[in-house]
PDB file of C-alpha atoms in Angstrom:
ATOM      1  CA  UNK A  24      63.972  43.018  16.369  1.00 53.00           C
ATOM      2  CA  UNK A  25      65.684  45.219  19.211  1.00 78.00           C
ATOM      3  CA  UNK A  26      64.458  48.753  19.408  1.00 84.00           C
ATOM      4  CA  UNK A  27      67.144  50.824  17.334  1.00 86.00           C
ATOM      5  CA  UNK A  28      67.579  53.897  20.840  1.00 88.00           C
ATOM      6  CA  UNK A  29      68.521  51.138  22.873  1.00 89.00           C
ATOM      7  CA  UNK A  30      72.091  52.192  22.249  1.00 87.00           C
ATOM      8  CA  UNK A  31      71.669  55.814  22.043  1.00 89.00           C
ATOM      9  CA  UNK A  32      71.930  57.878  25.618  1.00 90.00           C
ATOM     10  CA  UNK A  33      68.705  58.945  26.942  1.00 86.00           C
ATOM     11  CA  UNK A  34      70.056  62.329  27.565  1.00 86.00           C
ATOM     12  CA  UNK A  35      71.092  62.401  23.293  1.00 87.00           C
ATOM     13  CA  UNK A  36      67.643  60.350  22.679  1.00 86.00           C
ATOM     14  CA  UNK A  37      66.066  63.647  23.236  1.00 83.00           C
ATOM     15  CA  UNK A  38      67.744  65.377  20.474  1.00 84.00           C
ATOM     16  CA  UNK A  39      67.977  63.211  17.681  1.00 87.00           C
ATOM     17  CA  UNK A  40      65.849  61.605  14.765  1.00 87.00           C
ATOM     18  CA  UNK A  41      66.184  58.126  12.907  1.00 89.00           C
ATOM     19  CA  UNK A  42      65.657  59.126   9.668  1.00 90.00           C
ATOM     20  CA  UNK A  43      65.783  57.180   6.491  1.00 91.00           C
ATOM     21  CA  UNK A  44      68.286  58.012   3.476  1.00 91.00           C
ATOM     22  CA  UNK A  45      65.613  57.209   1.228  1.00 91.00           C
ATOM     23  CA  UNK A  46      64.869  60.368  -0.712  1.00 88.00           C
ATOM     24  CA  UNK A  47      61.167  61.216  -1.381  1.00 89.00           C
ATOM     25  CA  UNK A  48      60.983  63.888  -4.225  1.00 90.00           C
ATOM     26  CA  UNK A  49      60.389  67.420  -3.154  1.00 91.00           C
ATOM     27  CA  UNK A  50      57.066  68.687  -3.840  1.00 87.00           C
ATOM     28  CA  UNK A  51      54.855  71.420  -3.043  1.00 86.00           C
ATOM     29  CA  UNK A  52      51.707  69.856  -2.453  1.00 86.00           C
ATOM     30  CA  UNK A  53      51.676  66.292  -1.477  1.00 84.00           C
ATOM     31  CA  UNK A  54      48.361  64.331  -2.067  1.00 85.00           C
ATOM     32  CA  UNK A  55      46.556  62.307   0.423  1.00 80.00           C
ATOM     33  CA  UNK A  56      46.797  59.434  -2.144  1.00 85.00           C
ATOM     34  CA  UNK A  57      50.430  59.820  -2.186  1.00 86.00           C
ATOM     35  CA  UNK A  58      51.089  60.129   1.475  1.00 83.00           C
ATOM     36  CA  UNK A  59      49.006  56.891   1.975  1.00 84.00           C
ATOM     37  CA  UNK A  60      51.447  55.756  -0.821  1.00 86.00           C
ATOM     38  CA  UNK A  61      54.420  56.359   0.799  1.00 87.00           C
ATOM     39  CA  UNK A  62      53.589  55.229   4.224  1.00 84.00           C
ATOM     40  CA  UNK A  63      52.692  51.641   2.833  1.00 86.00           C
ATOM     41  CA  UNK A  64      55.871  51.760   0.990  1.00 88.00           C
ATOM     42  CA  UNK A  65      57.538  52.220   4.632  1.00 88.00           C
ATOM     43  CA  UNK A  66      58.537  49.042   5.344  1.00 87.00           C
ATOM     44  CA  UNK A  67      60.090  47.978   2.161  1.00 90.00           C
ATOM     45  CA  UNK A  68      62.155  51.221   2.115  1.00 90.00           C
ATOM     46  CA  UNK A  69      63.383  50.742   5.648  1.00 87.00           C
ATOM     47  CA  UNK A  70      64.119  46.815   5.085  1.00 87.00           C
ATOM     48  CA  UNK A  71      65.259  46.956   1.417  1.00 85.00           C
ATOM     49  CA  UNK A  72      66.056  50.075   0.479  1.00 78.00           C
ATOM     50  CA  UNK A  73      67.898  52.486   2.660  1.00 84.00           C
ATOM     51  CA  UNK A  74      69.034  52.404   5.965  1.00 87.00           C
ATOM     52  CA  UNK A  75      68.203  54.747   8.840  1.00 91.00           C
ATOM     53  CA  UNK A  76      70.365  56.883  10.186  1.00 91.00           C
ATOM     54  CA  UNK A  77      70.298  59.115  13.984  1.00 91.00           C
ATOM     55  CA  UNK A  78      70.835  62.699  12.854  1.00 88.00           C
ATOM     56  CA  UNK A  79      69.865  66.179  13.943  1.00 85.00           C
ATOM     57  CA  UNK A  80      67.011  67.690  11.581  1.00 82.00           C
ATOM     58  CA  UNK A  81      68.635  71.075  10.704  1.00 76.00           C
ATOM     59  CA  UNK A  82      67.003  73.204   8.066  1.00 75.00           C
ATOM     60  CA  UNK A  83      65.000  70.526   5.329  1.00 79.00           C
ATOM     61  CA  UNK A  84      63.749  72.370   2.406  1.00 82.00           C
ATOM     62  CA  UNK A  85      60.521  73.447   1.786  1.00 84.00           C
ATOM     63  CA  UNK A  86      58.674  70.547   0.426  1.00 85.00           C
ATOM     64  CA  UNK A  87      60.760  67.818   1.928  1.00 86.00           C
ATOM     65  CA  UNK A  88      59.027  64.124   3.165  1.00 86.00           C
ATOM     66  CA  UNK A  89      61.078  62.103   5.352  1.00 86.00           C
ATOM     67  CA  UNK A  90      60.931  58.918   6.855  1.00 87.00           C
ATOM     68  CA  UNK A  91      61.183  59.048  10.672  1.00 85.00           C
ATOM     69  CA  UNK A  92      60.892  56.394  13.572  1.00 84.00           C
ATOM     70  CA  UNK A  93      59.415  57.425  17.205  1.00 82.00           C
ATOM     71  CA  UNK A  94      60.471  55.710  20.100  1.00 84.00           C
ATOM     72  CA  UNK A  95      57.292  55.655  21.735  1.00 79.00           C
ATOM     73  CA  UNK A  96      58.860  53.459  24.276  1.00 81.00           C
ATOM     74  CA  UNK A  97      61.017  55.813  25.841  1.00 84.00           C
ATOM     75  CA  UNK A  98      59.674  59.046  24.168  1.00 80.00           C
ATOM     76  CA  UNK A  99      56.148  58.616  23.582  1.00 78.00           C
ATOM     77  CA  UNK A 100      54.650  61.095  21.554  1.00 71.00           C
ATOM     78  CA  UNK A 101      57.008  63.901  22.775  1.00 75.00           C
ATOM     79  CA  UNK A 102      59.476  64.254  19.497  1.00 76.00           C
ATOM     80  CA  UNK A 103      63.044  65.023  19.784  1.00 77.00           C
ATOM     81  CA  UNK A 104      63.869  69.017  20.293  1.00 72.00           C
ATOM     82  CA  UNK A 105      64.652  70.092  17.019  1.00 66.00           C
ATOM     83  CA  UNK A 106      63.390  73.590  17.275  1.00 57.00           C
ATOM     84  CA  UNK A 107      60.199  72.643  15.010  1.00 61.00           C
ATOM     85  CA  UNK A 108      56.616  72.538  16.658  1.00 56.00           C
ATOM     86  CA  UNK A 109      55.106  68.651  15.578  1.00 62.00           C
ATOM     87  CA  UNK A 110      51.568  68.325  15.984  1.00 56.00           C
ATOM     88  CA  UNK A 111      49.806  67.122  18.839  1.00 58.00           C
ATOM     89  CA  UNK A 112      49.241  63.063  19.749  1.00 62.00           C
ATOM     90  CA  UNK A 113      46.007  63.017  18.620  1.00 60.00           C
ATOM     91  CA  UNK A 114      44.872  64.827  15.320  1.00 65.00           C
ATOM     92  CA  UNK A 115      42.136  65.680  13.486  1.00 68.00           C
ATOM     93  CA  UNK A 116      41.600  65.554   9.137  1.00 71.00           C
ATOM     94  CA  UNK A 117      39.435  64.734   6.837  1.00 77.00           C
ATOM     95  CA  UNK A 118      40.064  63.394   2.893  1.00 77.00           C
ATOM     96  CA  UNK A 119      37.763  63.673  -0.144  1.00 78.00           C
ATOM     97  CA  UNK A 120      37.898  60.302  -2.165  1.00 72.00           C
ATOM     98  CA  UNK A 121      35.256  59.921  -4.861  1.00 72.00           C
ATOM     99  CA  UNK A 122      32.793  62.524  -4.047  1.00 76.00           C
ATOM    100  CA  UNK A 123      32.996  62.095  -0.275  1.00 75.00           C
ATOM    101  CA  UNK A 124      34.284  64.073   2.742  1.00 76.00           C
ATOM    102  CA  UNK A 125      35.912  61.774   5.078  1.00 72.00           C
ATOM    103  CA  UNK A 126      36.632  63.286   8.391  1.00 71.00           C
ATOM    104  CA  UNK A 127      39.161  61.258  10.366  1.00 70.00           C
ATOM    105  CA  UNK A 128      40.405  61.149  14.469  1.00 61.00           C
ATOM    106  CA  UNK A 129      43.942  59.727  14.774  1.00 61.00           C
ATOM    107  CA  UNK A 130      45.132  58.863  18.415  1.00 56.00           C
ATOM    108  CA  UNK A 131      48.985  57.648  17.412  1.00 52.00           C
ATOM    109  CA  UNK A 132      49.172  55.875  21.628  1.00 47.00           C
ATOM    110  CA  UNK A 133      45.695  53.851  21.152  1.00 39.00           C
ATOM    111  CA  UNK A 134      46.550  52.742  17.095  1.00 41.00           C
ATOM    112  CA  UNK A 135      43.315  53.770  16.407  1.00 39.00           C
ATOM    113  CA  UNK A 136      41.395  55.634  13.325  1.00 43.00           C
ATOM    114  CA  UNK A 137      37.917  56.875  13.875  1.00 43.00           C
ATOM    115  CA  UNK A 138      36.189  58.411  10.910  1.00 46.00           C
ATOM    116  CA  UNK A 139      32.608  58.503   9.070  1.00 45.00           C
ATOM    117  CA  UNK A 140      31.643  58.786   5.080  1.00 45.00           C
ATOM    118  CA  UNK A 141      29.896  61.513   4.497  1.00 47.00           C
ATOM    119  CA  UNK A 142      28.234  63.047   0.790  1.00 49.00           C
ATOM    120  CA  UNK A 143      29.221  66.719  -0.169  1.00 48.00           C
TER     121      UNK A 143
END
């Protein structure tokens, strides 16, 4: 498969998003269960679903998931200037499943998850 910027100036690349018309439903809170949901469910939307789409991000509602590829080829971790502030490359959470605290390290550039099981 080609990388989908490879036909989109550099000096645009900069400014736009590939976002998928799939439409999550808006929510307040959004579960760690369902965001590990959705992100498996990736694929199939992209492939089988809905297509993607290079658009400016003006003004989502509060709530609002959506479906974006990163060019880390050309962009890295530096996303396009949309006037929002997106977290740093690496981040730091944790997740509660069954009882446990589960703190988690994700560097997006090494594809790499550190984390530890701990009892609460």
């Amino acid at each position: 498969m080609n990388d989908p910027s490879d036909g989109v100036p550099p000096n645009l690349l900069k400014h736009i998003h590939l976002v998928s018309t799939f439409a999550f439903p808006i929510t307040a809170h959004v579960s760690f269960d369902s965001i590990v949901d959705r992100l498996l469910a990736a694929t199939a939307i992209v492939s089988d679903a809905k297509p993607m789409v290079w658009m400016f991000i003006d003004n989502p509602p509060d709530g609002m998931t959506m479906l974006l590829w990163q060019p880390l080829a050309k962009l890295g971790t530096e996303f396009a200037s949309d006037g929002y502030i997106w977290a740093d490359a690496e981040q730091a959470f944790s997740s509660q499943v069954k009882g446990y605290v589960r703190p988690h390290l994700h560097a997006p550039l090494i594809r790499a998850e550190l984390s530890c099981l701990r009892r609460r």
